[in-house]
Amino acid sequence: ETGVTQTPRHLVMGMTNKKSLKCEQHLGHNAMYWYKQSAKKPLELMFVYSLEERVENNSVPSRFSPECPNSSHLFLHLHTLQPEDSALYLCASSQAGEGNTEAFFGQGTRLTVV
Amino acid sequence: AQRVTQPEKLLSVFKGAPVELKCNYSYSGSPELFWYVQYSRQRLQLLLRHISRESIKGFTADLNKGETSFHLKKPFAQEEDSAMYYCALMKTGANNLFFGTGTRLTVIP
């Protein structure tokens, strides 16, 4: 599959569960991102990885833990979430550098915390 | 801190009418600005960026630094333009995109 792929597409979890979201990109990009999309709020940038190093952590609670084992894969580990964490989580990738800053997005994972 | 404002959550226009989606930003440096679009059941994708100065699907957007605006315009709206539109800002030399809340455009046949 080409582009940016996110799994699972839908996830329902209890507040005491531990789960992980996965993102994979087949575009040869060197930067990957996690965004949170809640109703009535702008897309919130959560984490940025560039060349597999975390370069931005946008004041995200520690119950969200990202992992970038290589330039093609990005995970978001979830534990002890709250109902207000229910949202659409979007992954994106781009080729960091001048002149080519287009971000390519996945379809998202719809997370519901019960 | 950077901020992107899209004042209209919903915008409806008739087919063939002009359309303008407003975007204002605040940022102390010289940002890169983008418009992203999300059609029904499709993923978010880039529509255009200000540095390209190009017209995509009949849409144009001009960066007005004096008014700190980047409004998206099209002279004649089409039904297939109905979608969610997001204005986004990237800080100079950074890899992070900051988005507005989006405007849902509906083109009425």
Tab-separated table of C-alpha atoms in Angstrom:
chain	number	residue	atom	x	y	z
A	1	GLU	CA	0.000	0.000	0.000
A	2	THR	CA	1.204	3.491	-0.796
A	3	GLY	CA	0.941	6.700	1.182
A	4	VAL	CA	0.292	6.906	4.892
A	5	THR	CA	-1.532	4.024	6.547
A	6	GLN	CA	-2.985	4.038	10.041
A	7	THR	CA	-4.222	1.075	12.039
A	8	PRO	CA	-6.620	0.406	13.529
A	9	ARG	CA	-9.254	2.611	11.898
A	10	HIS	CA	-11.474	2.434	14.963
A	11	LEU	CA	-10.627	1.686	18.582
A	12	VAL	CA	-12.742	1.516	21.716
A	13	MET	CA	-10.865	1.208	24.972
A	14	GLY	CA	-11.529	1.414	28.670
A	15	MET	CA	-9.778	3.912	30.878
A	16	THR	CA	-7.564	1.229	32.392
A	17	ASN	CA	-6.527	-0.343	29.080
A	18	LYS	CA	-3.241	-0.031	27.249
A	19	LYS	CA	-3.345	0.167	23.476
A	20	SER	CA	-1.206	1.448	20.627
A	21	LEU	CA	-1.934	3.278	17.399
A	22	LYS	CA	0.260	2.513	14.425
A	23	CYS	CA	1.249	4.647	11.460
A	24	GLU	CA	3.305	3.581	8.461
A	25	GLN	CA	4.449	5.679	5.537
A	26	HIS	CA	5.737	4.417	2.192
A	27	LEU	CA	6.772	7.798	0.811
A	28	GLY	CA	10.405	7.888	1.881
A	29	HIS	CA	9.756	10.867	4.143
A	30	ASN	CA	11.971	11.785	7.072
A	31	ALA	CA	9.435	13.517	9.337
A	32	MET	CA	6.296	12.116	10.942
A	33	TYR	CA	3.574	13.711	13.058
A	34	TRP	CA	0.668	12.903	15.356
A	35	TYR	CA	-2.349	15.194	15.386
A	36	LYS	CA	-5.505	15.083	17.480
A	37	GLN	CA	-8.782	16.163	15.895
A	38	SER	CA	-11.604	16.832	18.341
A	39	ALA	CA	-15.019	18.245	17.613
A	40	LYS	CA	-15.105	22.037	17.466
A	41	LYS	CA	-11.346	22.357	17.959
A	42	PRO	CA	-8.506	22.908	15.499
A	43	LEU	CA	-6.263	20.049	14.561
A	44	GLU	CA	-3.863	19.882	17.505
A	45	LEU	CA	-0.255	19.025	16.821
A	46	MET	CA	0.880	16.487	19.406
A	47	PHE	CA	4.326	15.224	18.403
A	48	VAL	CA	6.829	15.707	15.613
A	49	TYR	CA	9.630	13.313	14.762
A	50	SER	CA	12.340	14.366	12.358
A	51	LEU	CA	14.993	11.833	11.360
A	52	GLU	CA	13.586	9.550	14.072
A	53	GLU	CA	14.213	12.097	16.817
A	54	ARG	CA	11.400	13.783	18.661
A	55	VAL	CA	11.679	17.470	17.875
A	56	GLU	CA	8.426	18.664	19.351
A	57	ASN	CA	6.177	17.630	22.176
A	58	ASN	CA	3.294	20.014	22.274
A	59	SER	CA	2.459	19.820	25.993
A	60	VAL	CA	0.823	16.448	25.619
A	61	PRO	CA	-0.093	14.503	28.798
A	62	SER	CA	2.207	11.609	29.651
A	63	ARG	CA	-0.603	9.088	29.130
A	64	PHE	CA	0.274	9.513	25.429
A	65	SER	CA	3.685	8.092	24.597
A	66	PRO	CA	5.040	8.218	21.032
A	67	GLU	CA	7.628	5.899	19.539
A	68	CYS	CA	9.450	6.174	16.220
A	69	PRO	CA	11.577	3.056	15.694
A	70	ASN	CA	12.513	4.026	12.131
A	71	SER	CA	11.663	6.670	9.568
A	72	SER	CA	8.744	4.646	8.186
A	73	HIS	CA	6.902	3.802	11.393
A	74	LEU	CA	5.333	5.835	14.157
A	75	PHE	CA	3.399	4.586	17.161
A	76	LEU	CA	1.273	6.259	19.780
A	77	HIS	CA	1.063	4.231	22.980
A	78	LEU	CA	-1.979	4.915	25.101
A	79	HIS	CA	-2.566	4.124	28.773
A	80	THR	CA	-5.032	5.243	31.444
A	81	LEU	CA	-6.807	7.568	29.040
A	82	GLN	CA	-9.733	9.798	29.923
A	83	PRO	CA	-13.073	10.127	28.092
A	84	GLU	CA	-12.018	13.571	26.845
A	85	ASP	CA	-9.216	11.864	24.918
A	86	SER	CA	-11.815	10.448	22.545
A	87	ALA	CA	-11.025	11.942	19.156
A	88	LEU	CA	-9.718	11.234	15.684
A	89	TYR	CA	-5.953	10.761	15.746
A	90	LEU	CA	-4.217	11.610	12.508
A	91	CYS	CA	-0.744	10.677	11.428
A	92	ALA	CA	1.131	12.632	8.769
A	93	SER	CA	4.524	12.553	7.122
A	94	SER	CA	6.615	14.974	5.115
A	95	GLN	CA	10.083	15.409	3.697
A	96	ALA	CA	11.614	18.036	5.919
A	97	GLY	CA	13.724	20.556	4.069
A	98	GLU	CA	13.376	23.604	1.915
A	99	GLY	CA	10.941	23.716	-0.932
A	100	ASN	CA	8.921	20.617	-0.125
A	101	THR	CA	6.854	20.975	2.992
A	102	GLU	CA	3.663	19.193	1.969
A	103	ALA	CA	2.299	16.914	4.669
A	104	PHE	CA	0.573	13.691	3.672
A	105	PHE	CA	-2.087	12.430	6.053
A	106	GLY	CA	-3.433	9.033	6.952
A	107	GLN	CA	-7.124	8.253	7.246
A	108	GLY	CA	-6.966	8.483	11.009
A	109	THR	CA	-7.879	6.278	13.956
A	110	ARG	CA	-11.215	7.053	15.599
A	111	LEU	CA	-10.607	6.508	19.321
A	112	THR	CA	-13.393	6.198	21.860
A	113	VAL	CA	-12.527	5.999	25.553
A	114	VAL	CA	-15.259	4.520	27.709
B	1	ALA	CA	2.782	32.135	19.699
B	2	GLN	CA	1.348	31.267	16.325
B	3	ARG	CA	-2.397	31.195	15.725
B	4	VAL	CA	-4.605	30.501	12.723
B	5	THR	CA	-8.168	31.806	12.691
B	6	GLN	CA	-10.922	30.762	10.346
B	7	PRO	CA	-13.935	32.827	11.408
B	8	GLU	CA	-16.554	30.882	9.438
B	9	LYS	CA	-17.402	27.347	10.515
B	10	LEU	CA	-19.966	26.948	7.750
B	11	LEU	CA	-20.241	28.607	4.358
B	12	SER	CA	-22.871	27.941	1.716
B	13	VAL	CA	-22.835	29.351	-1.801
B	14	PHE	CA	-24.754	28.585	-4.979
B	15	LYS	CA	-23.069	26.854	-7.879
B	16	GLY	CA	-21.421	29.388	-10.124
B	17	ALA	CA	-21.171	32.021	-7.401
B	18	PRO	CA	-17.843	33.328	-6.137
B	19	VAL	CA	-16.524	31.907	-2.911
B	20	GLU	CA	-14.066	33.240	-0.367
B	21	LEU	CA	-12.917	31.340	2.700
B	22	LYS	CA	-11.254	33.575	5.222
B	23	CYS	CA	-8.041	32.866	7.085
B	24	ASN	CA	-6.113	35.170	9.387
B	25	TYR	CA	-2.919	34.328	11.193
B	26	SER	CA	-0.704	35.677	13.900
B	27	TYR	CA	2.985	34.932	13.937
B	28	SER	CA	5.958	37.166	14.578
B	29	GLY	CA	8.131	35.681	11.827
B	30	SER	CA	7.576	34.965	8.128
B	31	PRO	CA	5.439	31.860	7.951
B	32	GLU	CA	4.613	29.450	5.191
B	33	LEU	CA	0.869	29.251	4.672
B	34	PHE	CA	-1.217	26.457	3.227
B	35	TRP	CA	-4.758	25.439	2.469
B	36	TYR	CA	-5.664	21.813	3.065
B	37	VAL	CA	-8.937	20.226	1.980
B	38	GLN	CA	-10.856	17.171	3.116
B	39	TYR	CA	-13.515	15.829	0.773
B	40	SER	CA	-16.184	13.493	2.079
B	41	ARG	CA	-14.681	10.145	3.155
B	42	GLN	CA	-11.225	11.126	1.947
B	43	ARG	CA	-8.111	12.024	3.842
B	44	LEU	CA	-6.860	15.519	4.470
B	45	GLN	CA	-4.737	16.689	1.546
B	46	LEU	CA	-2.856	19.763	0.431
B	47	LEU	CA	-4.762	22.125	-1.848
B	48	LEU	CA	-2.226	24.902	-2.297
B	49	ARG	CA	0.629	26.756	-0.611
B	50	HIS	CA	1.447	30.427	-0.798
B	51	ILE	CA	5.023	30.020	-2.005
B	52	SER	CA	3.838	28.237	-5.150
B	53	ARG	CA	1.577	31.091	-6.244
B	54	GLU	CA	-0.414	28.653	-8.318
B	55	SER	CA	-4.082	28.044	-8.967
B	56	ILE	CA	-5.367	24.602	-8.035
B	57	LYS	CA	-8.853	23.495	-9.113
B	58	GLY	CA	-9.576	27.159	-9.803
B	59	PHE	CA	-8.671	28.209	-6.257
B	60	THR	CA	-6.143	30.913	-5.463
B	61	ALA	CA	-4.899	32.412	-2.222
B	62	ASP	CA	-2.808	35.512	-1.769
B	63	LEU	CA	-0.732	36.170	1.298
B	64	ASN	CA	-1.412	39.668	2.613
B	65	LYS	CA	1.234	40.378	5.217
B	66	GLY	CA	-0.244	43.757	6.084
B	67	GLU	CA	-3.576	42.227	7.018
B	68	THR	CA	-2.003	38.898	8.072
B	69	SER	CA	-4.516	37.095	5.896
B	70	PHE	CA	-4.472	34.198	3.446
B	71	HIS	CA	-8.002	34.016	2.106
B	72	LEU	CA	-8.936	31.266	-0.351
B	73	LYS	CA	-10.921	32.356	-3.393
B	74	LYS	CA	-12.605	30.862	-6.410
B	75	PRO	CA	-14.610	32.902	-8.919
B	76	PHE	CA	-17.158	30.202	-9.799
B	77	ALA	CA	-17.930	27.519	-7.227
B	78	GLN	CA	-18.656	23.951	-8.348
B	79	GLU	CA	-20.580	21.227	-6.515
B	80	GLU	CA	-17.430	19.142	-6.216
B	81	ASP	CA	-15.848	21.942	-4.177
B	82	SER	CA	-18.056	21.019	-1.223
B	83	ALA	CA	-15.611	19.944	1.486
B	84	MET	CA	-13.907	20.929	4.703
B	85	TYR	CA	-11.140	23.497	4.208
B	86	TYR	CA	-8.327	24.102	6.668
B	87	CYS	CA	-5.871	26.954	6.662
B	88	ALA	CA	-2.471	26.049	8.094
B	89	LEU	CA	0.732	27.800	9.078
B	90	MET	CA	4.271	26.493	9.311
B	91	LYS	CA	6.853	28.415	11.279
B	92	THR	CA	10.016	29.451	9.484
B	93	GLY	CA	12.536	26.619	9.402
B	94	ALA	CA	10.281	24.237	11.332
B	95	ASN	CA	8.528	20.976	10.488
B	96	ASN	CA	5.249	21.604	12.289
B	97	LEU	CA	1.947	22.609	10.783
B	98	PHE	CA	-0.594	24.541	12.857
B	99	PHE	CA	-4.173	24.421	11.664
B	100	GLY	CA	-7.266	26.575	11.970
B	101	THR	CA	-10.614	25.124	13.008
B	102	GLY	CA	-11.734	24.671	9.425
B	103	THR	CA	-14.621	25.895	7.285
B	104	ARG	CA	-17.178	23.543	5.834
B	105	LEU	CA	-18.083	24.736	2.349
B	106	THR	CA	-21.330	23.609	0.790
B	107	VAL	CA	-22.026	24.431	-2.839
B	108	ILE	CA	-25.748	24.374	-3.549
B	109	PRO	CA	-26.753	23.095	-6.994
